[in-house]
Amino acid sequence: MDKLQQRILENMHTAVLLLDESLRLRYINAAGEMMFAISAQRFVGQAIRHTLFDQELANALEQVLASGSPFTERELVLDLGYRRRVTVDLTALPLQEDDGSTELLVEMKQVDRQLRITREEGLLAQSSATRALVRGLAHEIKNPLGGLRGAAQLLERELHNEELKEYTHVIISEADRLQALMNRMLGPSALPHKRMINVHEAIERVRQVVSAELPATVQLSRDYDPSIPELHADLDQLIQALMNLVRNAAQAVGEKGQITLRSRTLRQYTIGHTLHKLVARVDVIDDGPGITHEMRENLFLPMVTGRAEGTGLGLPIAQSLINANGGLIEWESQPGKTEFTVLLPINSTPNETEKAP
Ligand SMILES: Nc1ncnc2c1ncn2[C@@H]1O[C@H](COP(=O)(O)OP(=O)(O)OP(=O)(O)O)[C@@H](O)[C@H]1O
Ligand SMILES: [Mg+2]
């Protein structure tokens, strides 16, 4: 290979692999080494079956060699071991050599990031449509509810029969219960009071409150990055949002389990459409059963609950509070590990926060 070709291949963002007829690695470029976290020196000459590619993919590649026709697979999930997974668009092209042998050129472009952005857009849109719907509905219900309660009180005064008063009591207390629910649905009406805060203030407060509620058999541990710079946000709103996530985790693990509160920073990270130099991420991780399939699609919609006594408001409220602070909540779940991630922009000047979606 000449120097120029080498330079091009080594600087490409796409992973490029060349395999021989027995699916042994002949060449891998730098992007490929990065993706698989291997060194070309060690891997060239080795079979990729069971090492880089799983059985199924290796079989598909053999098929390409046998048939001589190219193969493309979109959004293929590669399991890279150590819980590392990437989603790629993969193309395999059989190359006929002069000596009659065939080689296979495999190109892989990582698409995780793109998928993430599409999914986030969904989350953001969902949450603003939700907010409008919920607010409209709650307002419509609150007014007649006030009238109903007032009328029941007047009626109660006129009644002299104690037995009949029981009925007005029921009306009043149920109206109060509905009123409280509507207030929760309307969420915080006040605009956020932002100031420079340390994100750990919020996490620690939540940890203290929740640890008092947890059974001794549930462990609540912390894994903080103490160097996270201060960020411009509303402390009470962060506390409320995190509280909802941690309570969900506590309900998911039940009597026995492990909840971890983790904080980290991310560099050059996009939230919605805004690229931020630095983002704080707070993860609430639990080892409960995971989010069921029925719940997944509509997790952030109000009134969607998997618990008999749940109101299904915890997550939509948390999402809208974090959105109000320029951030976003993402999640990932499988049985035994559910992770809710709060992403919040950290900006050098407070004004930059306001521009975020
Ligand atoms: N960490 C988690 N593990 C498993 N399922 C979860 C987790 N967090 C949320 N869920 C599921 O998502 C549903 C919705 O959560 P959300 O907090 O919005 O409402 P809720 O907890 O049911 O009620 P509320 O928070 O209003 O009391 C839950 O009922 C539960 O089924
Ligand atoms: Mg909840």
PDB file of C-alpha atoms in Angstrom, residues 59-290:
ATOM      1  CA  ASN A  59     -21.724 -16.819   9.083  1.00  0.00           C
ATOM      2  CA  ALA A  60     -23.202 -13.926   7.153  1.00  0.00           C
ATOM      3  CA  LEU A  61     -19.722 -12.896   6.005  1.00  0.00           C
ATOM      4  CA  GLU A  62     -18.937 -16.444   4.901  1.00  0.00           C
ATOM      5  CA  GLN A  63     -22.122 -16.323   2.892  1.00  0.00           C
ATOM      6  CA  VAL A  64     -20.876 -13.168   1.181  1.00  0.00           C
ATOM      7  CA  LEU A  65     -17.611 -14.913   0.267  1.00  0.00           C
ATOM      8  CA  ALA A  66     -19.494 -17.942  -1.049  1.00  0.00           C
ATOM      9  CA  SER A  67     -22.049 -16.012  -3.073  1.00  0.00           C
ATOM     10  CA  GLY A  68     -19.753 -13.230  -4.222  1.00  0.00           C
ATOM     11  CA  SER A  69     -22.456 -10.633  -3.717  1.00  0.00           C
ATOM     12  CA  PRO A  70     -22.114  -7.655  -1.371  1.00  0.00           C
ATOM     13  CA  PHE A  71     -23.928  -7.402   1.910  1.00  0.00           C
ATOM     14  CA  THR A  72     -25.259  -4.391   3.783  1.00  0.00           C
ATOM     15  CA  GLU A  73     -26.839  -4.347   7.206  1.00  0.00           C
ATOM     16  CA  ARG A  74     -28.134  -1.214   8.888  1.00  0.00           C
ATOM     17  CA  GLU A  75     -28.186  -0.565  12.616  1.00  0.00           C
ATOM     18  CA  LEU A  76     -26.443  -3.785  13.425  1.00  0.00           C
ATOM     19  CA  VAL A  77     -25.635  -4.103  17.105  1.00  0.00           C
ATOM     20  CA  LEU A  78     -22.133  -5.435  17.779  1.00  0.00           C
ATOM     21  CA  ASP A  79     -21.412  -6.871  21.164  1.00  0.00           C
ATOM     22  CA  LEU A  80     -17.820  -6.004  21.948  1.00  0.00           C
ATOM     23  CA  GLY A  81     -17.608  -7.663  25.330  1.00  0.00           C
ATOM     24  CA  TYR A  82     -17.142  -6.002  28.686  1.00  0.00           C
ATOM     25  CA  ARG A  83     -20.680  -4.642  28.279  1.00  0.00           C
ATOM     26  CA  ARG A  84     -19.577  -2.507  25.367  1.00  0.00           C
ATOM     27  CA  ARG A  85     -22.046  -2.377  22.515  1.00  0.00           C
ATOM     28  CA  VAL A  86     -22.022  -0.283  19.366  1.00  0.00           C
ATOM     29  CA  THR A  87     -24.575   0.142  16.618  1.00  0.00           C
ATOM     30  CA  VAL A  88     -23.091   0.218  13.132  1.00  0.00           C
ATOM     31  CA  ASP A  89     -24.073   0.298   9.486  1.00  0.00           C
ATOM     32  CA  LEU A  90     -22.016  -2.505   7.968  1.00  0.00           C
ATOM     33  CA  THR A  91     -21.081  -3.196   4.358  1.00  0.00           C
ATOM     34  CA  ALA A  92     -19.138  -6.273   3.234  1.00  0.00           C
ATOM     35  CA  LEU A  93     -17.737  -6.329  -0.282  1.00  0.00           C
ATOM     36  CA  PRO A  94     -16.110  -9.428  -1.797  1.00  0.00           C
ATOM     37  CA  LEU A  95     -12.956  -8.578  -3.766  1.00  0.00           C
ATOM     38  CA  GLN A  96     -11.767 -10.965  -6.433  1.00  0.00           C
ATOM     39  CA  GLU A  97      -7.964 -11.304  -6.432  1.00  0.00           C
ATOM     40  CA  ASP A  98      -5.878 -11.996  -9.546  1.00  0.00           C
ATOM     41  CA  ASP A  99      -4.858 -15.391  -8.223  1.00  0.00           C
ATOM     42  CA  GLY A 100      -8.515 -16.465  -8.029  1.00  0.00           C
ATOM     43  CA  SER A 101      -8.832 -16.077  -4.275  1.00  0.00           C
ATOM     44  CA  THR A 102     -11.378 -13.764  -2.718  1.00  0.00           C
ATOM     45  CA  GLU A 103     -10.937 -11.211   0.008  1.00  0.00           C
ATOM     46  CA  LEU A 104     -13.579  -9.420   1.955  1.00  0.00           C
ATOM     47  CA  LEU A 105     -13.606  -5.695   2.568  1.00  0.00           C
ATOM     48  CA  VAL A 106     -15.711  -4.794   5.586  1.00  0.00           C
ATOM     49  CA  GLU A 107     -16.676  -1.213   6.346  1.00  0.00           C
ATOM     50  CA  MET A 108     -18.418  -0.200   9.537  1.00  0.00           C
ATOM     51  CA  LYS A 109     -19.769   3.202  10.388  1.00  0.00           C
ATOM     52  CA  GLN A 110     -20.823   3.797  13.944  1.00  0.00           C
ATOM     53  CA  VAL A 111     -24.357   5.215  14.112  1.00  0.00           C
ATOM     54  CA  ASP A 112     -25.051   5.226  17.875  1.00  0.00           C
ATOM     55  CA  ARG A 113     -24.698   8.953  18.119  1.00  0.00           C
ATOM     56  CA  GLN A 114     -27.113   9.640  15.328  1.00  0.00           C
ATOM     57  CA  LEU A 115     -29.658   7.282  16.833  1.00  0.00           C
ATOM     58  CA  ARG A 116     -29.260   8.974  20.160  1.00  0.00           C
ATOM     59  CA  ILE A 117     -30.012  12.377  18.713  1.00  0.00           C
ATOM     60  CA  THR A 118     -33.134  11.124  16.924  1.00  0.00           C
ATOM     61  CA  ARG A 119     -34.339   9.535  20.128  1.00  0.00           C
ATOM     62  CA  GLU A 120     -33.678  12.681  22.112  1.00  0.00           C
ATOM     63  CA  GLU A 121     -35.671  14.755  19.692  1.00  0.00           C
ATOM     64  CA  GLY A 122     -38.538  12.374  20.364  1.00  0.00           C
ATOM     65  CA  LEU A 123     -38.148  12.800  24.097  1.00  0.00           C
ATOM     66  CA  LEU A 124     -38.101  16.573  23.873  1.00  0.00           C
ATOM     67  CA  ALA A 125     -41.106  16.770  21.542  1.00  0.00           C
ATOM     68  CA  GLN A 126     -43.002  14.279  23.649  1.00  0.00           C
ATOM     69  CA  SER A 127     -42.387  16.259  26.755  1.00  0.00           C
ATOM     70  CA  SER A 128     -43.534  19.621  25.411  1.00  0.00           C
ATOM     71  CA  ALA A 129     -46.703  18.152  23.858  1.00  0.00           C
ATOM     72  CA  THR A 130     -47.332  16.416  27.143  1.00  0.00           C
ATOM     73  CA  ARG A 131     -46.887  19.562  29.144  1.00  0.00           C
ATOM     74  CA  ALA A 132     -49.413  21.443  27.031  1.00  0.00           C
ATOM     75  CA  LEU A 133     -51.952  18.645  27.226  1.00  0.00           C
ATOM     76  CA  VAL A 134     -51.612  18.137  30.936  1.00  0.00           C
ATOM     77  CA  ARG A 135     -51.783  21.806  31.770  1.00  0.00           C
ATOM     78  CA  GLY A 136     -54.890  22.309  29.643  1.00  0.00           C
ATOM     79  CA  LEU A 137     -56.654  19.348  31.148  1.00  0.00           C
ATOM     80  CA  ALA A 138     -55.706  20.128  34.721  1.00  0.00           C
ATOM     81  CA  HIS A 139     -56.956  23.709  34.406  1.00  0.00           C
ATOM     82  CA  GLU A 140     -60.266  22.551  32.987  1.00  0.00           C
ATOM     83  CA  ILE A 141     -60.747  20.153  35.872  1.00  0.00           C
ATOM     84  CA  LYS A 142     -59.655  22.492  38.657  1.00  0.00           C
ATOM     85  CA  ASN A 143     -62.347  25.134  38.120  1.00  0.00           C
ATOM     86  CA  PRO A 144     -65.465  22.944  38.277  1.00  0.00           C
ATOM     87  CA  LEU A 145     -63.817  21.042  41.092  1.00  0.00           C
ATOM     88  CA  GLY A 146     -63.662  24.202  43.187  1.00  0.00           C
ATOM     89  CA  GLY A 147     -67.367  24.812  42.518  1.00  0.00           C
ATOM     90  CA  LEU A 148     -68.236  21.262  43.449  1.00  0.00           C
ATOM     91  CA  ARG A 149     -66.378  21.460  46.718  1.00  0.00           C
ATOM     92  CA  GLY A 150     -67.918  24.818  47.628  1.00  0.00           C
ATOM     93  CA  ALA A 151     -71.431  23.545  46.902  1.00  0.00           C
ATOM     94  CA  ALA A 152     -70.865  20.458  49.050  1.00  0.00           C
ATOM     95  CA  GLN A 153     -69.727  22.679  51.917  1.00  0.00           C
ATOM     96  CA  LEU A 154     -72.856  24.848  51.662  1.00  0.00           C
ATOM     97  CA  LEU A 155     -75.006  21.762  51.548  1.00  0.00           C
ATOM     98  CA  GLU A 156     -73.276  20.374  54.624  1.00  0.00           C
ATOM     99  CA  ARG A 157     -74.196  23.478  56.615  1.00  0.00           C
ATOM    100  CA  GLU A 158     -77.853  23.015  55.758  1.00  0.00           C
ATOM    101  CA  LEU A 159     -77.900  19.381  56.720  1.00  0.00           C
ATOM    102  CA  HIS A 160     -78.917  18.443  60.230  1.00  0.00           C
ATOM    103  CA  ASN A 161     -78.825  14.732  59.754  1.00  0.00           C
ATOM    104  CA  GLU A 162     -75.316  13.442  60.642  1.00  0.00           C
ATOM    105  CA  GLU A 163     -75.731  10.383  58.451  1.00  0.00           C
ATOM    106  CA  LEU A 164     -76.298  12.537  55.382  1.00  0.00           C
ATOM    107  CA  LYS A 165     -73.252  14.620  56.260  1.00  0.00           C
ATOM    108  CA  GLU A 166     -71.121  11.556  55.643  1.00  0.00           C
ATOM    109  CA  TYR A 167     -71.938  11.903  51.969  1.00  0.00           C
ATOM    110  CA  THR A 168     -70.861  15.527  51.812  1.00  0.00           C
ATOM    111  CA  HIS A 169     -67.642  14.539  53.618  1.00  0.00           C
ATOM    112  CA  VAL A 170     -66.937  12.044  50.871  1.00  0.00           C
ATOM    113  CA  ILE A 171     -67.519  14.686  48.190  1.00  0.00           C
ATOM    114  CA  ILE A 172     -65.238  17.172  49.923  1.00  0.00           C
ATOM    115  CA  SER A 173     -62.406  14.787  50.652  1.00  0.00           C
ATOM    116  CA  GLU A 174     -62.472  13.286  47.162  1.00  0.00           C
ATOM    117  CA  ALA A 175     -62.498  16.789  45.669  1.00  0.00           C
ATOM    118  CA  ASP A 176     -59.435  17.588  47.801  1.00  0.00           C
ATOM    119  CA  ARG A 177     -57.685  14.453  46.624  1.00  0.00           C
ATOM    120  CA  LEU A 178     -58.373  15.355  42.993  1.00  0.00           C
ATOM    121  CA  GLN A 179     -57.245  18.916  43.606  1.00  0.00           C
ATOM    122  CA  ALA A 180     -53.924  17.689  45.002  1.00  0.00           C
ATOM    123  CA  LEU A 181     -53.492  15.422  41.990  1.00  0.00           C
ATOM    124  CA  MET A 182     -54.213  18.301  39.595  1.00  0.00           C
ATOM    125  CA  ASN A 183     -51.681  20.479  41.372  1.00  0.00           C
ATOM    126  CA  ARG A 184     -49.092  17.761  40.935  1.00  0.00           C
ATOM    127  CA  MET A 185     -49.981  17.463  37.271  1.00  0.00           C
ATOM    128  CA  LEU A 186     -49.653  21.181  36.754  1.00  0.00           C
ATOM    129  CA  GLY A 187     -46.225  20.893  38.268  1.00  0.00           C
ATOM    130  CA  PRO A 188     -44.164  23.802  39.415  1.00  0.00           C
ATOM    131  CA  SER A 189     -45.814  26.951  38.126  1.00  0.00           C
ATOM    132  CA  ALA A 190     -42.974  29.202  39.143  1.00  0.00           C
ATOM    133  CA  LEU A 191     -40.173  29.905  36.714  1.00  0.00           C
ATOM    134  CA  PRO A 192     -36.902  28.301  37.701  1.00  0.00           C
ATOM    135  CA  HIS A 193     -34.771  30.307  40.129  1.00  0.00           C
ATOM    136  CA  LYS A 194     -31.377  29.627  38.688  1.00  0.00           C
ATOM    137  CA  ARG A 195     -28.125  30.283  40.417  1.00  0.00           C
ATOM    138  CA  MET A 196     -24.687  28.699  40.395  1.00  0.00           C
ATOM    139  CA  ILE A 197     -24.953  25.434  42.279  1.00  0.00           C
ATOM    140  CA  ASN A 198     -22.946  22.305  42.831  1.00  0.00           C
ATOM    141  CA  VAL A 199     -24.855  19.368  41.410  1.00  0.00           C
ATOM    142  CA  HIS A 200     -23.812  17.300  44.435  1.00  0.00           C
ATOM    143  CA  GLU A 201     -25.871  19.557  46.699  1.00  0.00           C
ATOM    144  CA  ALA A 202     -28.941  18.217  44.934  1.00  0.00           C
ATOM    145  CA  ILE A 203     -27.780  14.599  44.833  1.00  0.00           C
ATOM    146  CA  GLU A 204     -26.794  14.568  48.491  1.00  0.00           C
ATOM    147  CA  ARG A 205     -30.095  16.058  49.615  1.00  0.00           C
ATOM    148  CA  VAL A 206     -31.982  13.385  47.726  1.00  0.00           C
ATOM    149  CA  ARG A 207     -29.707  10.694  49.104  1.00  0.00           C
ATOM    150  CA  GLN A 208     -30.341  11.792  52.659  1.00  0.00           C
ATOM    151  CA  VAL A 209     -34.110  11.938  52.284  1.00  0.00           C
ATOM    152  CA  VAL A 210     -34.422   8.653  50.447  1.00  0.00           C
ATOM    153  CA  SER A 211     -31.975   6.706  52.588  1.00  0.00           C
ATOM    154  CA  ALA A 212     -34.206   7.415  55.593  1.00  0.00           C
ATOM    155  CA  GLU A 213     -37.119   5.788  53.732  1.00  0.00           C
ATOM    156  CA  LEU A 214     -35.281   2.709  52.484  1.00  0.00           C
ATOM    157  CA  PRO A 215     -35.270  -0.685  54.160  1.00  0.00           C
ATOM    158  CA  ALA A 216     -31.854  -1.643  55.581  1.00  0.00           C
ATOM    159  CA  THR A 217     -31.529  -4.356  52.924  1.00  0.00           C
ATOM    160  CA  VAL A 218     -31.397  -1.790  50.124  1.00  0.00           C
ATOM    161  CA  GLN A 219     -28.003  -0.201  49.617  1.00  0.00           C
ATOM    162  CA  LEU A 220     -27.755   3.343  48.395  1.00  0.00           C
ATOM    163  CA  SER A 221     -24.204   4.055  47.328  1.00  0.00           C
ATOM    164  CA  ARG A 222     -22.499   7.015  45.734  1.00  0.00           C
ATOM    165  CA  ASP A 223     -19.875   7.347  43.082  1.00  0.00           C
ATOM    166  CA  TYR A 224     -19.184  11.030  42.537  1.00  0.00           C
ATOM    167  CA  ASP A 225     -16.765  12.990  40.443  1.00  0.00           C
ATOM    168  CA  PRO A 226     -16.056  15.814  42.905  1.00  0.00           C
ATOM    169  CA  SER A 227     -14.403  17.954  40.243  1.00  0.00           C
ATOM    170  CA  ILE A 228     -17.636  18.777  38.358  1.00  0.00           C
ATOM    171  CA  PRO A 229     -17.796  22.590  38.048  1.00  0.00           C
ATOM    172  CA  GLU A 230     -20.791  24.506  39.357  1.00  0.00           C
ATOM    173  CA  LEU A 231     -23.699  24.875  36.979  1.00  0.00           C
ATOM    174  CA  HIS A 232     -26.498  27.376  36.555  1.00  0.00           C
ATOM    175  CA  ALA A 233     -29.751  25.720  37.604  1.00  0.00           C
ATOM    176  CA  ASP A 234     -32.647  25.707  40.047  1.00  0.00           C
ATOM    177  CA  LEU A 235     -31.593  23.613  43.032  1.00  0.00           C
ATOM    178  CA  ASP A 236     -35.111  22.765  44.187  1.00  0.00           C
ATOM    179  CA  GLN A 237     -36.116  21.618  40.732  1.00  0.00           C
ATOM    180  CA  LEU A 238     -33.071  19.380  40.437  1.00  0.00           C
ATOM    181  CA  ILE A 239     -33.833  17.912  43.829  1.00  0.00           C
ATOM    182  CA  GLN A 240     -37.439  17.249  42.832  1.00  0.00           C
ATOM    183  CA  ALA A 241     -36.439  15.613  39.541  1.00  0.00           C
ATOM    184  CA  LEU A 242     -33.760  13.427  41.104  1.00  0.00           C
ATOM    185  CA  MET A 243     -36.092  12.521  43.939  1.00  0.00           C
ATOM    186  CA  ASN A 244     -38.613  11.155  41.432  1.00  0.00           C
ATOM    187  CA  LEU A 245     -35.920   9.041  39.758  1.00  0.00           C
ATOM    188  CA  VAL A 246     -34.484   7.714  43.005  1.00  0.00           C
ATOM    189  CA  ARG A 247     -37.945   6.897  44.391  1.00  0.00           C
ATOM    190  CA  ASN A 248     -38.700   4.943  41.210  1.00  0.00           C
ATOM    191  CA  ALA A 249     -35.435   3.056  41.632  1.00  0.00           C
ATOM    192  CA  ALA A 250     -36.337   2.329  45.258  1.00  0.00           C
ATOM    193  CA  GLN A 251     -39.755   1.056  44.220  1.00  0.00           C
ATOM    194  CA  ALA A 252     -38.166  -1.063  41.480  1.00  0.00           C
ATOM    195  CA  VAL A 253     -35.702  -2.836  43.783  1.00  0.00           C
ATOM    196  CA  GLY A 254     -38.297  -3.365  46.506  1.00  0.00           C
ATOM    197  CA  GLU A 255     -37.054  -5.035  49.673  1.00  0.00           C
ATOM    198  CA  LYS A 256     -33.553  -5.905  48.580  1.00  0.00           C
ATOM    199  CA  GLY A 257     -31.182  -4.359  46.091  1.00  0.00           C
ATOM    200  CA  GLN A 258     -28.628  -1.798  45.181  1.00  0.00           C
ATOM    201  CA  ILE A 259     -29.076   1.791  44.046  1.00  0.00           C
ATOM    202  CA  THR A 260     -26.113   3.859  42.896  1.00  0.00           C
ATOM    203  CA  LEU A 261     -25.941   7.611  42.463  1.00  0.00           C
ATOM    204  CA  ARG A 262     -23.151   8.485  40.072  1.00  0.00           C
ATOM    205  CA  SER A 263     -21.917  11.826  38.756  1.00  0.00           C
ATOM    206  CA  ARG A 264     -19.608  12.452  35.818  1.00  0.00           C
ATOM    207  CA  THR A 265     -18.827  15.057  33.180  1.00  0.00           C
ATOM    208  CA  LEU A 266     -19.056  14.651  29.419  1.00  0.00           C
ATOM    209  CA  ARG A 267     -17.118  16.738  26.933  1.00  0.00           C
ATOM    210  CA  GLN A 268     -18.519  18.071  23.657  1.00  0.00           C
ATOM    211  CA  TYR A 269     -21.953  16.621  24.207  1.00  0.00           C
ATOM    212  CA  THR A 270     -25.138  17.417  22.319  1.00  0.00           C
ATOM    213  CA  ILE A 271     -28.407  17.884  24.184  1.00  0.00           C
ATOM    214  CA  GLY A 272     -31.257  18.350  21.734  1.00  0.00           C
ATOM    215  CA  HIS A 273     -29.645  20.471  19.053  1.00  0.00           C
ATOM    216  CA  THR A 274     -27.179  22.333  21.237  1.00  0.00           C
ATOM    217  CA  LEU A 275     -23.595  21.208  21.451  1.00  0.00           C
ATOM    218  CA  HIS A 276     -22.174  21.888  24.904  1.00  0.00           C
ATOM    219  CA  LYS A 277     -18.507  21.991  25.757  1.00  0.00           C
ATOM    220  CA  LEU A 278     -19.174  20.387  29.076  1.00  0.00           C
ATOM    221  CA  VAL A 279     -22.182  18.526  30.441  1.00  0.00           C
ATOM    222  CA  ALA A 280     -22.814  17.125  33.909  1.00  0.00           C
ATOM    223  CA  ARG A 281     -24.351  13.700  33.970  1.00  0.00           C
ATOM    224  CA  VAL A 282     -26.034  12.220  36.999  1.00  0.00           C
ATOM    225  CA  ASP A 283     -26.971   8.555  36.827  1.00  0.00           C
ATOM    226  CA  VAL A 284     -29.464   6.783  39.029  1.00  0.00           C
ATOM    227  CA  ILE A 285     -28.725   3.097  38.637  1.00  0.00           C
ATOM    228  CA  ASP A 286     -30.693   0.226  40.147  1.00  0.00           C
ATOM    229  CA  ASP A 287     -30.464  -3.544  39.941  1.00  0.00           C
ATOM    230  CA  GLY A 288     -34.219  -4.076  39.880  1.00  0.00           C
ATOM    231  CA  PRO A 289     -36.217  -6.028  37.270  1.00  0.00           C
ATOM    232  CA  GLY A 290     -35.943  -3.323  34.587  1.00  0.00           C
TER     233      GLY A 290
END
